[in-house]
Amino acid sequence: MAGGAYVPGGGGYGSGYSGADIAMPIHWGAFSLAYHAWDDSVERFVAAGEETGLQIVTPKIGETVKLNELEDFMERWWRDIP
């Protein structure tokens, strides 16, 4: 884990392997600073997390998450953006 950070897929796998039941990717999609698609990071995180049995919380950018209502924040909303 160089630099203390996971790559997106690694974050999804790491969260699942650490015993977490729920994970939320952060710091993605707000800026176009990479050579990959803006939603690539979250797609890799979601795929890896679901593969390990995690529930993935994906609130909309800027949305406040209510920890007692996590099921309301699991929509894959970015897939509807052209």
PDB file of N, CA and C in Angstrom:
ATOM      1  N   MET A   1       0.849  -1.171   0.000  1.00  0.00           N
ATOM      2  CA  MET A   1       0.000   0.000   0.000  1.00  0.00           C
ATOM      3  C   MET A   1       0.893   1.233   0.000  1.00  0.00           C
ATOM      4  N   ALA A   2       1.449   1.552  -1.107  1.00  0.00           N
ATOM      5  CA  ALA A   2       2.368   2.672  -1.224  1.00  0.00           C
ATOM      6  C   ALA A   2       1.671   3.993  -0.938  1.00  0.00           C
ATOM      7  N   GLY A   3       2.321   4.842  -0.191  1.00  0.00           N
ATOM      8  CA  GLY A   3       1.790   6.171   0.073  1.00  0.00           C
ATOM      9  C   GLY A   3       0.571   6.202   0.967  1.00  0.00           C
ATOM     10  N   GLY A   4       0.189   5.066   1.537  1.00  0.00           N
ATOM     11  CA  GLY A   4      -0.936   5.031   2.453  1.00  0.00           C
ATOM     12  C   GLY A   4      -2.293   5.101   1.781  1.00  0.00           C
ATOM     13  N   ALA A   5      -2.369   4.829   0.491  1.00  0.00           N
ATOM     14  CA  ALA A   5      -3.653   4.915  -0.207  1.00  0.00           C
ATOM     15  C   ALA A   5      -3.846   3.692  -1.091  1.00  0.00           C
ATOM     16  N   TYR A   6      -5.072   3.300  -1.245  1.00  0.00           N
ATOM     17  CA  TYR A   6      -5.426   2.201  -2.134  1.00  0.00           C
ATOM     18  C   TYR A   6      -5.738   2.730  -3.524  1.00  0.00           C
ATOM     19  N   VAL A   7      -5.545   1.888  -4.528  1.00  0.00           N
ATOM     20  CA  VAL A   7      -6.124   2.180  -5.829  1.00  0.00           C
ATOM     21  C   VAL A   7      -7.592   1.786  -5.707  1.00  0.00           C
ATOM     22  N   PRO A   8      -8.487   2.264  -6.568  1.00  0.00           N
ATOM     23  CA  PRO A   8      -9.921   2.034  -6.386  1.00  0.00           C
ATOM     24  C   PRO A   8     -10.328   0.575  -6.179  1.00  0.00           C
ATOM     25  N   GLY A   9      -9.867  -0.317  -7.046  1.00  0.00           N
ATOM     26  CA  GLY A   9     -10.218  -1.718  -6.869  1.00  0.00           C
ATOM     27  C   GLY A   9      -9.659  -2.279  -5.582  1.00  0.00           C
ATOM     28  N   GLY A  10      -8.444  -1.877  -5.245  1.00  0.00           N
ATOM     29  CA  GLY A  10      -7.830  -2.322  -4.004  1.00  0.00           C
ATOM     30  C   GLY A  10      -8.594  -1.854  -2.787  1.00  0.00           C
ATOM     31  N   GLY A  11      -9.147  -0.658  -2.866  1.00  0.00           N
ATOM     32  CA  GLY A  11      -9.961  -0.151  -1.759  1.00  0.00           C
ATOM     33  C   GLY A  11     -11.196  -0.986  -1.544  1.00  0.00           C
ATOM     34  N   GLY A  12     -11.818  -1.394  -2.631  1.00  0.00           N
ATOM     35  CA  GLY A  12     -13.001  -2.252  -2.523  1.00  0.00           C
ATOM     36  C   GLY A  12     -12.657  -3.605  -1.941  1.00  0.00           C
ATOM     37  N   TYR A  13     -11.580  -4.215  -2.440  1.00  0.00           N
ATOM     38  CA  TYR A  13     -11.154  -5.505  -1.903  1.00  0.00           C
ATOM     39  C   TYR A  13     -10.684  -5.372  -0.460  1.00  0.00           C
ATOM     40  N   GLY A  14      -9.878  -4.352  -0.202  1.00  0.00           N
ATOM     41  CA  GLY A  14      -9.340  -4.165   1.143  1.00  0.00           C
ATOM     42  C   GLY A  14     -10.415  -3.960   2.185  1.00  0.00           C
ATOM     43  N   SER A  15     -11.446  -3.204   1.841  1.00  0.00           N
ATOM     44  CA  SER A  15     -12.548  -2.986   2.779  1.00  0.00           C
ATOM     45  C   SER A  15     -13.248  -4.289   3.101  1.00  0.00           C
ATOM     46  N   GLY A  16     -13.481  -5.099   2.074  1.00  0.00           N
ATOM     47  CA  GLY A  16     -14.150  -6.383   2.293  1.00  0.00           C
ATOM     48  C   GLY A  16     -13.299  -7.338   3.099  1.00  0.00           C
ATOM     49  N   TYR A  17     -12.025  -7.407   2.785  1.00  0.00           N
ATOM     50  CA  TYR A  17     -11.134  -8.326   3.483  1.00  0.00           C
ATOM     51  C   TYR A  17     -10.864  -7.897   4.919  1.00  0.00           C
ATOM     52  N   SER A  18     -11.053  -6.615   5.210  1.00  0.00           N
ATOM     53  CA  SER A  18     -10.809  -6.130   6.571  1.00  0.00           C
ATOM     54  C   SER A  18     -11.961  -6.450   7.512  1.00  0.00           C
ATOM     55  N   GLY A  19     -13.029  -7.006   6.968  1.00  0.00           N
ATOM     56  CA  GLY A  19     -14.172  -7.356   7.801  1.00  0.00           C
ATOM     57  C   GLY A  19     -15.294  -6.339   7.765  1.00  0.00           C
ATOM     58  N   ALA A  20     -15.143  -5.301   6.966  1.00  0.00           N
ATOM     59  CA  ALA A  20     -16.209  -4.296   6.859  1.00  0.00           C
ATOM     60  C   ALA A  20     -17.427  -4.894   6.165  1.00  0.00           C
ATOM     61  N   ASP A  21     -18.590  -4.421   6.514  1.00  0.00           N
ATOM     62  CA  ASP A  21     -19.825  -4.824   5.850  1.00  0.00           C
ATOM     63  C   ASP A  21     -20.255  -3.793   4.819  1.00  0.00           C
ATOM     64  N   ILE A  22     -19.868  -2.542   5.058  1.00  0.00           N
ATOM     65  CA  ILE A  22     -20.286  -1.414   4.225  1.00  0.00           C
ATOM     66  C   ILE A  22     -19.057  -0.556   3.928  1.00  0.00           C
ATOM     67  N   ALA A  23     -18.976  -0.038   2.705  1.00  0.00           N
ATOM     68  CA  ALA A  23     -17.870   0.849   2.349  1.00  0.00           C
ATOM     69  C   ALA A  23     -18.393   1.962   1.447  1.00  0.00           C
ATOM     70  N   MET A  24     -17.669   3.090   1.450  1.00  0.00           N
ATOM     71  CA  MET A  24     -18.045   4.216   0.619  1.00  0.00           C
ATOM     72  C   MET A  24     -16.794   4.801  -0.034  1.00  0.00           C
ATOM     73  N   PRO A  25     -16.741   4.804  -1.363  1.00  0.00           N
ATOM     74  CA  PRO A  25     -15.597   5.437  -2.026  1.00  0.00           C
ATOM     75  C   PRO A  25     -15.683   6.954  -1.859  1.00  0.00           C
ATOM     76  N   ILE A  26     -14.541   7.575  -1.677  1.00  0.00           N
ATOM     77  CA  ILE A  26     -14.517   9.039  -1.530  1.00  0.00           C
ATOM     78  C   ILE A  26     -13.509   9.626  -2.493  1.00  0.00           C
ATOM     79  N   HIS A  27     -13.584  10.920  -2.700  1.00  0.00           N
ATOM     80  CA  HIS A  27     -12.652  11.654  -3.568  1.00  0.00           C
ATOM     81  C   HIS A  27     -12.642  11.123  -5.001  1.00  0.00           C
ATOM     82  N   TRP A  28     -13.798  11.008  -5.592  1.00  0.00           N
ATOM     83  CA  TRP A  28     -13.851  10.566  -6.990  1.00  0.00           C
ATOM     84  C   TRP A  28     -14.894  11.399  -7.721  1.00  0.00           C
ATOM     85  N   GLY A  29     -14.711  11.593  -8.993  1.00  0.00           N
ATOM     86  CA  GLY A  29     -15.720  12.170  -9.866  1.00  0.00           C
ATOM     87  C   GLY A  29     -15.920  13.673  -9.831  1.00  0.00           C
ATOM     88  N   ALA A  30     -15.319  14.372  -8.896  1.00  0.00           N
ATOM     89  CA  ALA A  30     -15.557  15.812  -8.825  1.00  0.00           C
ATOM     90  C   ALA A  30     -14.685  16.595  -9.806  1.00  0.00           C
ATOM     91  N   PHE A  31     -13.532  16.036 -10.149  1.00  0.00           N
ATOM     92  CA  PHE A  31     -12.614  16.715 -11.045  1.00  0.00           C
ATOM     93  C   PHE A  31     -12.078  15.728 -12.074  1.00  0.00           C
ATOM     94  N   SER A  32     -11.796  16.199 -13.247  1.00  0.00           N
ATOM     95  CA  SER A  32     -11.210  15.359 -14.295  1.00  0.00           C
ATOM     96  C   SER A  32      -9.697  15.581 -14.286  1.00  0.00           C
ATOM     97  N   LEU A  33      -8.993  14.811 -13.456  1.00  0.00           N
ATOM     98  CA  LEU A  33      -7.554  14.988 -13.301  1.00  0.00           C
ATOM     99  C   LEU A  33      -6.755  13.788 -13.800  1.00  0.00           C
ATOM    100  N   ALA A  34      -7.422  12.776 -14.310  1.00  0.00           N
ATOM    101  CA  ALA A  34      -6.736  11.551 -14.705  1.00  0.00           C
ATOM    102  C   ALA A  34      -6.982  11.251 -16.180  1.00  0.00           C
ATOM    103  N   TYR A  35      -6.288  10.254 -16.667  1.00  0.00           N
ATOM    104  CA  TYR A  35      -6.436   9.861 -18.062  1.00  0.00           C
ATOM    105  C   TYR A  35      -7.573   8.872 -18.279  1.00  0.00           C
ATOM    106  N   HIS A  36      -8.190   8.410 -17.200  1.00  0.00           N
ATOM    107  CA  HIS A  36      -9.302   7.475 -17.332  1.00  0.00           C
ATOM    108  C   HIS A  36     -10.631   8.223 -17.218  1.00  0.00           C
ATOM    109  N   ALA A  37     -11.724   7.542 -17.524  1.00  0.00           N
ATOM    110  CA  ALA A  37     -13.059   8.143 -17.443  1.00  0.00           C
ATOM    111  C   ALA A  37     -13.348   8.598 -16.014  1.00  0.00           C
ATOM    112  N   TRP A  38     -14.151   9.618 -15.879  1.00  0.00           N
ATOM    113  CA  TRP A  38     -14.427  10.202 -14.564  1.00  0.00           C
ATOM    114  C   TRP A  38     -15.065   9.218 -13.594  1.00  0.00           C
ATOM    115  N   ASP A  39     -15.774   8.208 -14.112  1.00  0.00           N
ATOM    116  CA  ASP A  39     -16.436   7.245 -13.239  1.00  0.00           C
ATOM    117  C   ASP A  39     -15.684   5.922 -13.116  1.00  0.00           C
ATOM    118  N   ASP A  40     -14.503   5.841 -13.698  1.00  0.00           N
ATOM    119  CA  ASP A  40     -13.726   4.603 -13.655  1.00  0.00           C
ATOM    120  C   ASP A  40     -13.399   4.186 -12.226  1.00  0.00           C
ATOM    121  N   SER A  41     -12.988   5.112 -11.390  1.00  0.00           N
ATOM    122  CA  SER A  41     -12.594   4.794 -10.017  1.00  0.00           C
ATOM    123  C   SER A  41     -13.742   4.184  -9.231  1.00  0.00           C
ATOM    124  N   VAL A  42     -14.901   4.796  -9.308  1.00  0.00           N
ATOM    125  CA  VAL A  42     -16.032   4.275  -8.532  1.00  0.00           C
ATOM    126  C   VAL A  42     -16.517   2.941  -9.097  1.00  0.00           C
ATOM    127  N   GLU A  43     -16.475   2.770 -10.403  1.00  0.00           N
ATOM    128  CA  GLU A  43     -16.883   1.491 -10.988  1.00  0.00           C
ATOM    129  C   GLU A  43     -15.959   0.365 -10.514  1.00  0.00           C
ATOM    130  N   ARG A  44     -14.661   0.619 -10.478  1.00  0.00           N
ATOM    131  CA  ARG A  44     -13.721  -0.402 -10.005  1.00  0.00           C
ATOM    132  C   ARG A  44     -13.914  -0.683  -8.519  1.00  0.00           C
ATOM    133  N   PHE A  45     -14.174   0.359  -7.723  1.00  0.00           N
ATOM    134  CA  PHE A  45     -14.416   0.189  -6.290  1.00  0.00           C
ATOM    135  C   PHE A  45     -15.671  -0.642  -6.064  1.00  0.00           C
ATOM    136  N   VAL A  46     -16.758  -0.289  -6.756  1.00  0.00           N
ATOM    137  CA  VAL A  46     -18.022  -1.011  -6.602  1.00  0.00           C
ATOM    138  C   VAL A  46     -17.865  -2.472  -7.014  1.00  0.00           C
ATOM    139  N   ALA A  47     -17.236  -2.723  -8.153  1.00  0.00           N
ATOM    140  CA  ALA A  47     -17.067  -4.098  -8.627  1.00  0.00           C
ATOM    141  C   ALA A  47     -16.265  -4.930  -7.631  1.00  0.00           C
ATOM    142  N   ALA A  48     -15.166  -4.393  -7.142  1.00  0.00           N
ATOM    143  CA  ALA A  48     -14.333  -5.127  -6.192  1.00  0.00           C
ATOM    144  C   ALA A  48     -15.056  -5.328  -4.869  1.00  0.00           C
ATOM    145  N   GLY A  49     -15.734  -4.306  -4.396  1.00  0.00           N
ATOM    146  CA  GLY A  49     -16.456  -4.421  -3.134  1.00  0.00           C
ATOM    147  C   GLY A  49     -17.577  -5.427  -3.195  1.00  0.00           C
ATOM    148  N   GLU A  50     -18.361  -5.389  -4.265  1.00  0.00           N
ATOM    149  CA  GLU A  50     -19.459  -6.340  -4.401  1.00  0.00           C
ATOM    150  C   GLU A  50     -18.947  -7.763  -4.533  1.00  0.00           C
ATOM    151  N   GLU A  51     -17.784  -7.926  -5.146  1.00  0.00           N
ATOM    152  CA  GLU A  51     -17.190  -9.256  -5.287  1.00  0.00           C
ATOM    153  C   GLU A  51     -16.851  -9.864  -3.923  1.00  0.00           C
ATOM    154  N   THR A  52     -16.544  -9.014  -2.948  1.00  0.00           N
ATOM    155  CA  THR A  52     -16.222  -9.499  -1.611  1.00  0.00           C
ATOM    156  C   THR A  52     -17.425  -9.438  -0.668  1.00  0.00           C
ATOM    157  N   GLY A  53     -18.607  -9.108  -1.195  1.00  0.00           N
ATOM    158  CA  GLY A  53     -19.826  -9.117  -0.383  1.00  0.00           C
ATOM    159  C   GLY A  53     -20.129  -7.834   0.358  1.00  0.00           C
ATOM    160  N   LEU A  54     -19.442  -6.755   0.009  1.00  0.00           N
ATOM    161  CA  LEU A  54     -19.710  -5.468   0.659  1.00  0.00           C
ATOM    162  C   LEU A  54     -20.983  -4.813   0.134  1.00  0.00           C
ATOM    163  N   GLN A  55     -21.618  -4.033   0.983  1.00  0.00           N
ATOM    164  CA  GLN A  55     -22.637  -3.092   0.535  1.00  0.00           C
ATOM    165  C   GLN A  55     -21.883  -1.794   0.258  1.00  0.00           C
ATOM    166  N   ILE A  56     -22.077  -1.230  -0.913  1.00  0.00           N
ATOM    167  CA  ILE A  56     -21.354  -0.026  -1.293  1.00  0.00           C
ATOM    168  C   ILE A  56     -22.291   1.172  -1.263  1.00  0.00           C
ATOM    169  N   VAL A  57     -21.951   2.150  -0.457  1.00  0.00           N
ATOM    170  CA  VAL A  57     -22.717   3.380  -0.326  1.00  0.00           C
ATOM    171  C   VAL A  57     -22.133   4.390  -1.306  1.00  0.00           C
ATOM    172  N   THR A  58     -22.971   4.938  -2.201  1.00  0.00           N
ATOM    173  CA  THR A  58     -22.492   5.876  -3.219  1.00  0.00           C
ATOM    174  C   THR A  58     -23.404   7.104  -3.282  1.00  0.00           C
ATOM    175  N   PRO A  59     -23.297   7.981  -2.297  1.00  0.00           N
ATOM    176  CA  PRO A  59     -24.123   9.194  -2.338  1.00  0.00           C
ATOM    177  C   PRO A  59     -23.726  10.074  -3.510  1.00  0.00           C
ATOM    178  N   LYS A  60     -24.646  10.914  -3.918  1.00  0.00           N
ATOM    179  CA  LYS A  60     -24.331  11.889  -4.966  1.00  0.00           C
ATOM    180  C   LYS A  60     -23.317  12.884  -4.420  1.00  0.00           C
ATOM    181  N   ILE A  61     -22.552  13.469  -5.309  1.00  0.00           N
ATOM    182  CA  ILE A  61     -21.530  14.425  -4.902  1.00  0.00           C
ATOM    183  C   ILE A  61     -22.181  15.562  -4.116  1.00  0.00           C
ATOM    184  N   GLY A  62     -21.690  15.785  -2.898  1.00  0.00           N
ATOM    185  CA  GLY A  62     -22.204  16.830  -2.026  1.00  0.00           C
ATOM    186  C   GLY A  62     -23.387  16.425  -1.169  1.00  0.00           C
ATOM    187  N   GLU A  63     -23.907  15.236  -1.363  1.00  0.00           N
ATOM    188  CA  GLU A  63     -25.084  14.771  -0.614  1.00  0.00           C
ATOM    189  C   GLU A  63     -24.693  14.384   0.810  1.00  0.00           C
ATOM    190  N   THR A  64     -25.516  14.736   1.770  1.00  0.00           N
ATOM    191  CA  THR A  64     -25.304  14.350   3.157  1.00  0.00           C
ATOM    192  C   THR A  64     -25.813  12.941   3.361  1.00  0.00           C
ATOM    193  N   VAL A  65     -25.000  12.091   3.966  1.00  0.00           N
ATOM    194  CA  VAL A  65     -25.355  10.694   4.195  1.00  0.00           C
ATOM    195  C   VAL A  65     -25.868  10.536   5.617  1.00  0.00           C
ATOM    196  N   LYS A  66     -27.009   9.907   5.741  1.00  0.00           N
ATOM    197  CA  LYS A  66     -27.584   9.608   7.057  1.00  0.00           C
ATOM    198  C   LYS A  66     -27.204   8.167   7.393  1.00  0.00           C
ATOM    199  N   LEU A  67     -26.375   8.000   8.407  1.00  0.00           N
ATOM    200  CA  LEU A  67     -25.828   6.684   8.718  1.00  0.00           C
ATOM    201  C   LEU A  67     -26.884   5.659   9.108  1.00  0.00           C
ATOM    202  N   ASN A  68     -28.027   6.100   9.579  1.00  0.00           N
ATOM    203  CA  ASN A  68     -29.094   5.156   9.930  1.00  0.00           C
ATOM    204  C   ASN A  68     -30.027   4.869   8.748  1.00  0.00           C
ATOM    205  N   GLU A  69     -29.711   5.419   7.574  1.00  0.00           N
ATOM    206  CA  GLU A  69     -30.518   5.198   6.369  1.00  0.00           C
ATOM    207  C   GLU A  69     -29.618   4.908   5.163  1.00  0.00           C
ATOM    208  N   LEU A  70     -28.605   4.088   5.343  1.00  0.00           N
ATOM    209  CA  LEU A  70     -27.623   3.842   4.286  1.00  0.00           C
ATOM    210  C   LEU A  70     -28.224   3.259   3.021  1.00  0.00           C
ATOM    211  N   GLU A  71     -29.276   2.467   3.153  1.00  0.00           N
ATOM    212  CA  GLU A  71     -29.898   1.865   1.966  1.00  0.00           C
ATOM    213  C   GLU A  71     -30.412   2.919   0.993  1.00  0.00           C
ATOM    214  N   ASP A  72     -30.643   4.138   1.464  1.00  0.00           N
ATOM    215  CA  ASP A  72     -31.088   5.231   0.593  1.00  0.00           C
ATOM    216  C   ASP A  72     -29.942   5.820  -0.236  1.00  0.00           C
ATOM    217  N   PHE A  73     -28.717   5.393   0.014  1.00  0.00           N
ATOM    218  CA  PHE A  73     -27.552   5.986  -0.638  1.00  0.00           C
ATOM    219  C   PHE A  73     -26.747   4.956  -1.426  1.00  0.00           C
ATOM    220  N   MET A  74     -27.398   3.933  -1.932  1.00  0.00           N
ATOM    221  CA  MET A  74     -26.717   2.872  -2.670  1.00  0.00           C
ATOM    222  C   MET A  74     -27.035   2.876  -4.155  1.00  0.00           C
ATOM    223  N   GLU A  75     -27.711   3.903  -4.614  1.00  0.00           N
ATOM    224  CA  GLU A  75     -28.037   4.039  -6.035  1.00  0.00           C
ATOM    225  C   GLU A  75     -26.772   4.290  -6.848  1.00  0.00           C
ATOM    226  N   ARG A  76     -26.667   3.682  -8.005  1.00  0.00           N
ATOM    227  CA  ARG A  76     -25.534   3.897  -8.910  1.00  0.00           C
ATOM    228  C   ARG A  76     -25.910   5.024  -9.876  1.00  0.00           C
ATOM    229  N   TRP A  77     -26.095   6.198  -9.322  1.00  0.00           N
ATOM    230  CA  TRP A  77     -26.648   7.362 -10.008  1.00  0.00           C
ATOM    231  C   TRP A  77     -25.816   7.831 -11.199  1.00  0.00           C
ATOM    232  N   TRP A  78     -24.515   7.671 -11.154  1.00  0.00           N
ATOM    233  CA  TRP A  78     -23.636   8.172 -12.219  1.00  0.00           C
ATOM    234  C   TRP A  78     -23.845   7.420 -13.525  1.00  0.00           C
ATOM    235  N   ARG A  79     -24.423   6.231 -13.465  1.00  0.00           N
ATOM    236  CA  ARG A  79     -24.642   5.441 -14.677  1.00  0.00           C
ATOM    237  C   ARG A  79     -25.729   6.051 -15.564  1.00  0.00           C
ATOM    238  N   ASP A  80     -26.537   6.930 -15.009  1.00  0.00           N
ATOM    239  CA  ASP A  80     -27.586   7.602 -15.770  1.00  0.00           C
ATOM    240  C   ASP A  80     -27.114   8.898 -16.417  1.00  0.00           C
ATOM    241  N   ILE A  81     -25.881   9.280 -16.176  1.00  0.00           N
ATOM    242  CA  ILE A  81     -25.353  10.525 -16.754  1.00  0.00           C
ATOM    243  C   ILE A  81     -24.723  10.201 -18.110  1.00  0.00           C
ATOM    244  N   PRO A  82     -25.164  10.889 -19.163  1.00  0.00           N
ATOM    245  CA  PRO A  82     -24.620  10.588 -20.500  1.00  0.00           C
ATOM    246  C   PRO A  82     -23.162  10.953 -20.639  1.00  0.00           C
TER     247      PRO A  82
END
